[in-house]
């Protein structure tokens, strides 16, 4: 049987946000990535972040939408930020959208010229993305084959609180692999010593990353990426962005909010101090001492029906190439965009400002 009209149906079936804003969203992350790229390797992570935040804000404010930032990054690092609650877009009609941003995911990576820095954001209809604080989330991310396996094997499920071995067994079954063949990405932090030990004892292979647990999460849904699971406590904004992408690709994330002082095993005093500082603000977002430990699944983190996601490489990583600069502001950028319709695009964009100096070339 042939499916001559599937692409047409998918394109026409996209929601209003995907059809009107996804191409523009790409331009937003491209602009942020290009701005950051001029700062790669200069050792100034805050400045690097600042230029990408500013580029992202300028581009967002050109869009016909009424946007609100629902989760972002910044206050944790005291980095310049698109702050939670900030209104972006023209706000003259246009669609209402909730936004998750990380203008520069991996500021240290970019500042030190290390692989894996990206500019990334996601949008959805109002209420379509988790509104939460910029703290950590403990996470586990797996691809679509695991979702299928869970559906076909009732009772067998990925579990954030189970021993690592339990989760690895399920992933191995779902992917029809041995545990020894699996690769788990986890941030290289002392808070993860126990988990890293458990992964190794279970026989799986560990890929320690100095920063950047977002794209590896997305990569669990890309066969051939070599990433089978992501574990550990990382940014909450990064978890929501991962959820947006992974939902569109059919994968799964489970997460739980955790205060950095708790995750990093700080003293009771330090924990009390962080709670006193942050809980009042968290409570305004509906997060209390009672429910902070609730498990947040993909649907809770990204409940939207019309979700769009875009990421552009800043420094080269395993999924996206970094920005190449050709002089006169000319640049070549590599991005990934995903929409709820299931349309996924890997794009290779060349901005030629000086057409005589920078003749279009294949490679
Ligand atoms: C996490 C992770 C990010 O920064 O937020 C991490 O999700 C910060 O963790 O991908 P620490 O506080 O332990 O440094 C990143 O690695 C980069 O933004
Ligand atoms: Mg950032
Ligand atoms: Mg980040």
XYZ file of C-alpha atoms and ligand atoms in Angstrom:
383
model
C 0.000 0.000 0.000
C 1.276 3.470 -0.814
C 0.727 6.589 1.234
C 0.954 9.381 -1.306
C -0.730 11.958 0.870
C 0.739 11.280 4.315
C 3.088 14.288 4.201
C 0.212 16.547 3.102
C -1.989 15.228 5.872
C 0.710 15.720 8.473
C 1.483 19.251 7.337
C -2.189 20.195 7.170
C -2.878 18.485 10.478
C -0.385 20.669 12.355
C -1.888 22.984 14.954
C -1.872 26.790 14.686
C 1.351 27.174 16.674
C 3.235 24.619 14.630
C 2.042 25.999 11.310
C 2.520 29.667 12.104
C 5.469 29.750 14.497
C 7.730 26.732 13.964
C 9.674 28.219 11.019
C 10.139 31.433 12.995
C 11.178 29.558 16.120
C 14.053 28.166 14.105
C 15.197 31.704 13.348
C 15.124 32.518 17.055
C 17.467 29.694 18.060
C 19.671 30.321 15.003
C 20.104 33.982 15.967
C 20.882 33.087 19.582
C 23.399 30.456 18.488
C 25.158 32.795 16.058
C 25.392 35.516 18.722
C 26.879 33.015 21.181
C 29.272 31.609 18.601
C 31.332 34.803 18.535
C 32.006 34.244 22.234
C 33.022 30.572 22.022
C 36.187 29.785 23.916
C 36.652 33.220 25.469
C 36.120 31.863 28.971
C 33.346 34.368 29.710
C 30.320 32.176 30.339
C 28.023 34.925 31.570
C 28.767 37.177 28.621
C 28.274 34.248 26.278
C 24.897 33.643 27.877
C 23.989 37.326 27.829
C 24.516 37.773 24.083
C 22.395 34.720 23.294
C 19.652 35.821 25.719
C 19.574 39.251 24.111
C 19.468 37.849 20.569
C 16.703 35.453 21.571
C 14.656 38.204 23.200
C 15.012 40.509 20.172
C 13.889 37.740 17.824
C 11.023 36.623 20.063
C 9.714 40.165 20.250
C 9.370 40.248 16.443
C 6.911 37.344 16.458
C 3.139 37.672 16.077
C 2.216 36.027 19.328
C 1.354 36.654 22.920
C 4.103 34.696 24.620
C 4.872 34.103 28.261
C 8.076 32.474 29.514
C 6.979 29.596 31.739
C 10.301 28.075 32.585
C 13.789 29.222 31.804
C 17.221 29.403 33.184
C 19.177 32.089 34.862
C 18.338 32.730 38.467
C 20.090 29.526 39.541
C 23.357 30.666 37.952
C 22.472 34.314 38.372
C 22.973 34.439 34.654
C 21.274 37.043 32.463
C 17.902 35.572 31.696
C 14.631 35.602 29.933
C 12.893 35.506 33.268
C 10.001 33.280 34.228
C 6.801 35.275 33.688
C 8.355 37.618 31.107
C 6.053 38.525 28.229
C 7.552 38.196 24.773
C 6.233 38.664 21.245
C 4.357 41.597 19.746
C 1.249 41.150 21.905
C -0.932 42.643 19.140
C -3.229 39.710 18.475
C -1.437 36.549 17.408
C -1.530 33.147 19.073
C -1.179 32.711 22.822
C 1.869 30.643 23.640
C 3.710 29.336 26.681
C 7.450 29.179 26.275
C 10.365 27.199 27.718
C 13.788 28.638 26.949
C 17.442 27.975 27.299
C 19.152 30.527 25.049
C 22.504 28.937 25.755
C 22.344 25.428 27.131
C 25.880 24.623 28.244
C 27.368 28.040 28.989
C 30.573 26.403 30.271
C 30.779 24.285 27.139
C 30.524 27.368 24.934
C 32.865 29.488 27.054
C 35.484 26.740 26.916
C 34.931 25.643 23.312
C 33.788 22.168 24.386
C 31.282 20.120 22.303
C 27.570 20.138 23.074
C 26.436 23.762 23.597
C 23.089 24.611 21.962
C 20.439 27.341 21.808
C 17.060 25.801 22.473
C 13.411 26.577 23.059
C 9.931 25.115 22.980
C 6.433 26.583 22.703
C 2.917 25.291 23.212
C -0.602 26.621 23.703
C -1.409 28.263 27.082
C -0.977 25.706 29.819
C 0.925 23.423 27.457
C 4.263 23.519 29.266
C 5.078 23.013 32.941
C 5.287 26.295 34.815
C 7.962 25.896 37.404
C 11.017 27.258 39.097
C 14.547 27.067 37.870
C 15.875 24.442 40.253
C 16.848 20.849 39.460
C 14.810 17.865 38.399
C 15.878 14.320 38.969
C 15.211 12.662 35.614
C 15.109 9.515 33.597
C 14.649 9.752 29.835
C 14.055 6.902 27.378
C 13.023 6.519 23.751
C 9.818 5.374 21.989
C 10.703 1.664 21.937
C 10.494 1.695 25.734
C 7.048 3.299 25.586
C 5.952 0.544 23.207
C 7.468 -2.141 25.454
C 5.612 -0.774 28.495
C 2.338 -0.801 26.589
C 2.863 -4.399 25.514
C 4.036 -5.556 28.967
C 1.628 -4.222 31.572
C 3.271 -3.854 34.967
C 6.758 -3.417 33.571
C 7.558 0.251 33.749
C 10.470 2.634 34.037
C 10.532 3.850 37.637
C 12.406 6.900 38.939
C 12.710 5.338 42.404
C 13.673 1.818 41.354
C 17.272 0.599 41.339
C 19.086 1.517 38.125
C 19.237 -2.190 37.211
C 15.427 -2.374 37.011
C 15.330 0.448 34.471
C 18.265 -0.893 32.482
C 16.578 -4.311 32.200
C 13.473 -2.718 30.723
C 15.453 -0.604 28.272
C 17.534 -3.630 27.254
C 14.383 -5.709 26.642
C 12.710 -2.888 24.760
C 15.703 -2.329 22.498
C 16.442 -6.043 22.163
C 19.979 -5.479 23.450
C 22.124 -6.759 26.289
C 22.543 -4.388 29.219
C 26.290 -4.419 28.393
C 25.470 -2.737 25.101
C 23.519 0.151 26.577
C 24.907 3.653 27.060
C 23.606 5.886 29.845
C 24.388 9.598 29.789
C 24.739 11.274 33.169
C 26.194 14.588 34.325
C 29.605 14.187 35.928
C 28.796 15.440 39.428
C 29.565 14.065 42.879
C 25.792 13.872 43.495
C 25.715 11.103 40.883
C 28.485 8.902 42.305
C 26.047 6.281 43.557
C 24.056 6.176 40.315
C 27.209 5.941 38.213
C 28.370 3.026 40.369
C 24.996 1.303 39.952
C 25.009 1.736 36.176
C 28.498 0.233 35.963
C 27.659 -2.612 38.333
C 24.629 -3.436 36.220
C 27.031 -3.800 33.314
C 25.957 -0.847 31.209
C 28.293 1.781 29.824
C 28.411 5.303 31.222
C 28.853 8.438 29.179
C 29.825 11.190 31.627
C 29.158 14.693 30.393
C 30.571 17.792 32.068
C 27.408 19.730 31.106
C 24.351 19.407 28.933
C 21.806 16.687 29.713
C 19.122 18.038 27.358
C 20.217 16.906 23.883
C 21.271 13.473 25.186
C 17.677 13.137 26.443
C 16.345 13.984 22.986
C 18.919 11.582 21.506
C 17.316 8.634 23.350
C 14.542 9.007 20.766
C 16.971 9.015 17.836
C 18.169 5.569 16.778
C 21.842 5.488 15.999
C 22.624 8.322 18.391
C 24.253 5.852 20.759
C 22.313 7.148 23.771
C 19.829 4.744 25.363
C 18.969 6.442 28.632
C 19.648 9.686 30.506
C 19.684 9.718 34.286
C 20.388 12.119 37.117
C 19.610 15.524 38.544
C 19.971 18.445 36.149
C 18.146 21.656 35.339
C 14.341 21.743 35.583
C 14.082 23.929 32.470
C 16.195 21.402 30.613
C 13.765 18.674 31.746
C 10.753 20.576 30.386
C 12.538 21.236 27.085
C 13.474 17.551 26.887
C 9.846 16.635 27.602
C 8.589 18.894 24.795
C 10.895 17.264 22.245
C 10.584 13.707 23.486
C 6.783 13.888 23.558
C 6.731 14.880 19.876
C 9.072 11.942 19.124
C 7.144 9.369 21.167
C 9.652 8.895 24.004
C 9.225 9.330 27.721
C 10.600 11.301 30.660
C 9.937 10.936 34.386
C 11.149 13.686 36.689
C 10.880 15.153 40.160
C 11.718 18.647 41.348
C 14.621 18.807 43.756
C 16.384 21.741 45.356
C 20.066 21.932 44.411
C 21.112 21.992 48.095
C 19.242 18.721 48.654
C 20.525 17.042 45.481
C 24.082 18.142 46.214
C 23.939 16.806 49.800
C 24.511 20.195 51.445
C 24.217 20.734 55.228
C 20.825 20.937 56.973
C 21.545 24.623 57.435
C 22.154 25.213 53.738
C 18.992 23.277 52.865
C 16.919 25.322 55.341
C 18.364 28.505 53.861
C 17.508 27.507 50.298
C 13.996 26.467 51.349
C 13.420 29.789 53.110
C 14.641 31.602 50.019
C 12.777 29.622 47.386
C 9.651 27.991 48.858
C 7.535 31.181 48.910
C 8.196 31.687 45.197
C 7.597 27.994 44.476
C 4.296 28.114 46.349
C 3.088 30.855 44.025
C 3.605 28.349 41.217
C 1.600 25.727 43.107
C 4.624 23.794 44.370
C 4.482 23.058 48.087
C 6.490 20.993 50.586
C 3.730 18.362 50.197
C 3.767 18.023 46.421
C 7.352 18.925 45.523
C 8.271 15.223 45.539
C 5.506 14.208 43.131
C 6.605 12.434 39.999
C 6.171 14.542 36.881
C 5.754 12.542 33.688
C 5.953 13.602 30.052
C 2.282 14.630 30.034
C 2.678 16.735 33.160
C 5.838 18.443 31.910
C 4.531 19.009 28.400
C 0.721 18.637 28.386
C 0.370 20.685 25.175
C -1.255 19.359 22.006
C 0.465 21.868 19.710
C 4.092 21.751 20.803
C 7.076 22.997 18.855
C 10.761 22.572 19.659
C 13.877 24.028 18.070
C 17.556 23.610 18.889
C 20.579 25.041 17.072
C 24.136 23.864 17.672
C 26.595 26.393 19.100
C 29.589 24.070 19.527
C 29.480 20.737 17.661
C 27.848 17.876 19.492
C 26.771 14.357 18.615
C 23.416 15.496 17.186
C 24.097 19.018 15.900
C 27.122 20.711 14.356
C 28.272 23.996 15.800
C 28.141 27.384 14.094
C 30.679 28.031 11.310
C 31.605 31.678 10.768
C 32.709 32.907 7.325
C 33.427 36.590 7.913
C 31.141 39.625 7.497
C 28.684 37.978 9.868
C 28.075 35.151 7.416
C 27.388 31.880 9.130
C 26.273 28.299 8.661
C 24.130 26.715 11.344
C 22.703 23.292 11.980
C 19.347 22.873 13.722
C 16.688 20.393 14.674
C 13.014 21.364 14.731
C 10.202 19.119 15.870
C 6.433 19.621 15.929
C 3.548 17.718 17.498
C 2.436 16.677 13.990
C 5.506 14.436 13.837
C 7.331 16.526 11.244
C 11.020 16.600 12.170
C 13.538 18.744 10.317
C 17.303 18.774 10.438
C 18.305 21.992 8.753
C 21.589 23.317 7.449
C 21.138 27.069 7.063
C 23.578 29.452 5.465
C 23.287 33.189 6.011
C 25.081 34.992 3.190
C 25.250 38.686 3.749
C 28.271 39.367 1.563
C 27.410 37.431 -1.608
C 30.679 38.189 -3.375
C 32.963 37.266 -0.502
C 31.019 34.221 0.563
C 29.935 32.286 -2.489
C 27.532 29.502 -1.627
C 29.385 26.224 -1.432
C 28.455 22.636 -0.828
C 30.869 22.013 2.029
C 22.211 21.231 34.662
C 22.051 20.545 33.336
C 22.475 21.448 32.207
O 23.894 22.634 33.749
O 21.307 22.305 34.729
C 23.624 21.762 34.812
O 20.689 20.202 33.153
C 23.844 22.520 36.100
O 24.166 21.610 37.059
O 22.444 20.739 31.006
P 25.172 22.039 38.221
O 24.412 23.020 39.039
O 25.484 20.768 38.916
O 26.372 22.643 37.531
C 23.836 22.042 32.472
O 24.808 20.999 32.399
C 24.170 23.104 31.423
O 23.203 24.131 31.474
Mg 21.460 28.420 29.653
Mg 21.035 25.044 30.530
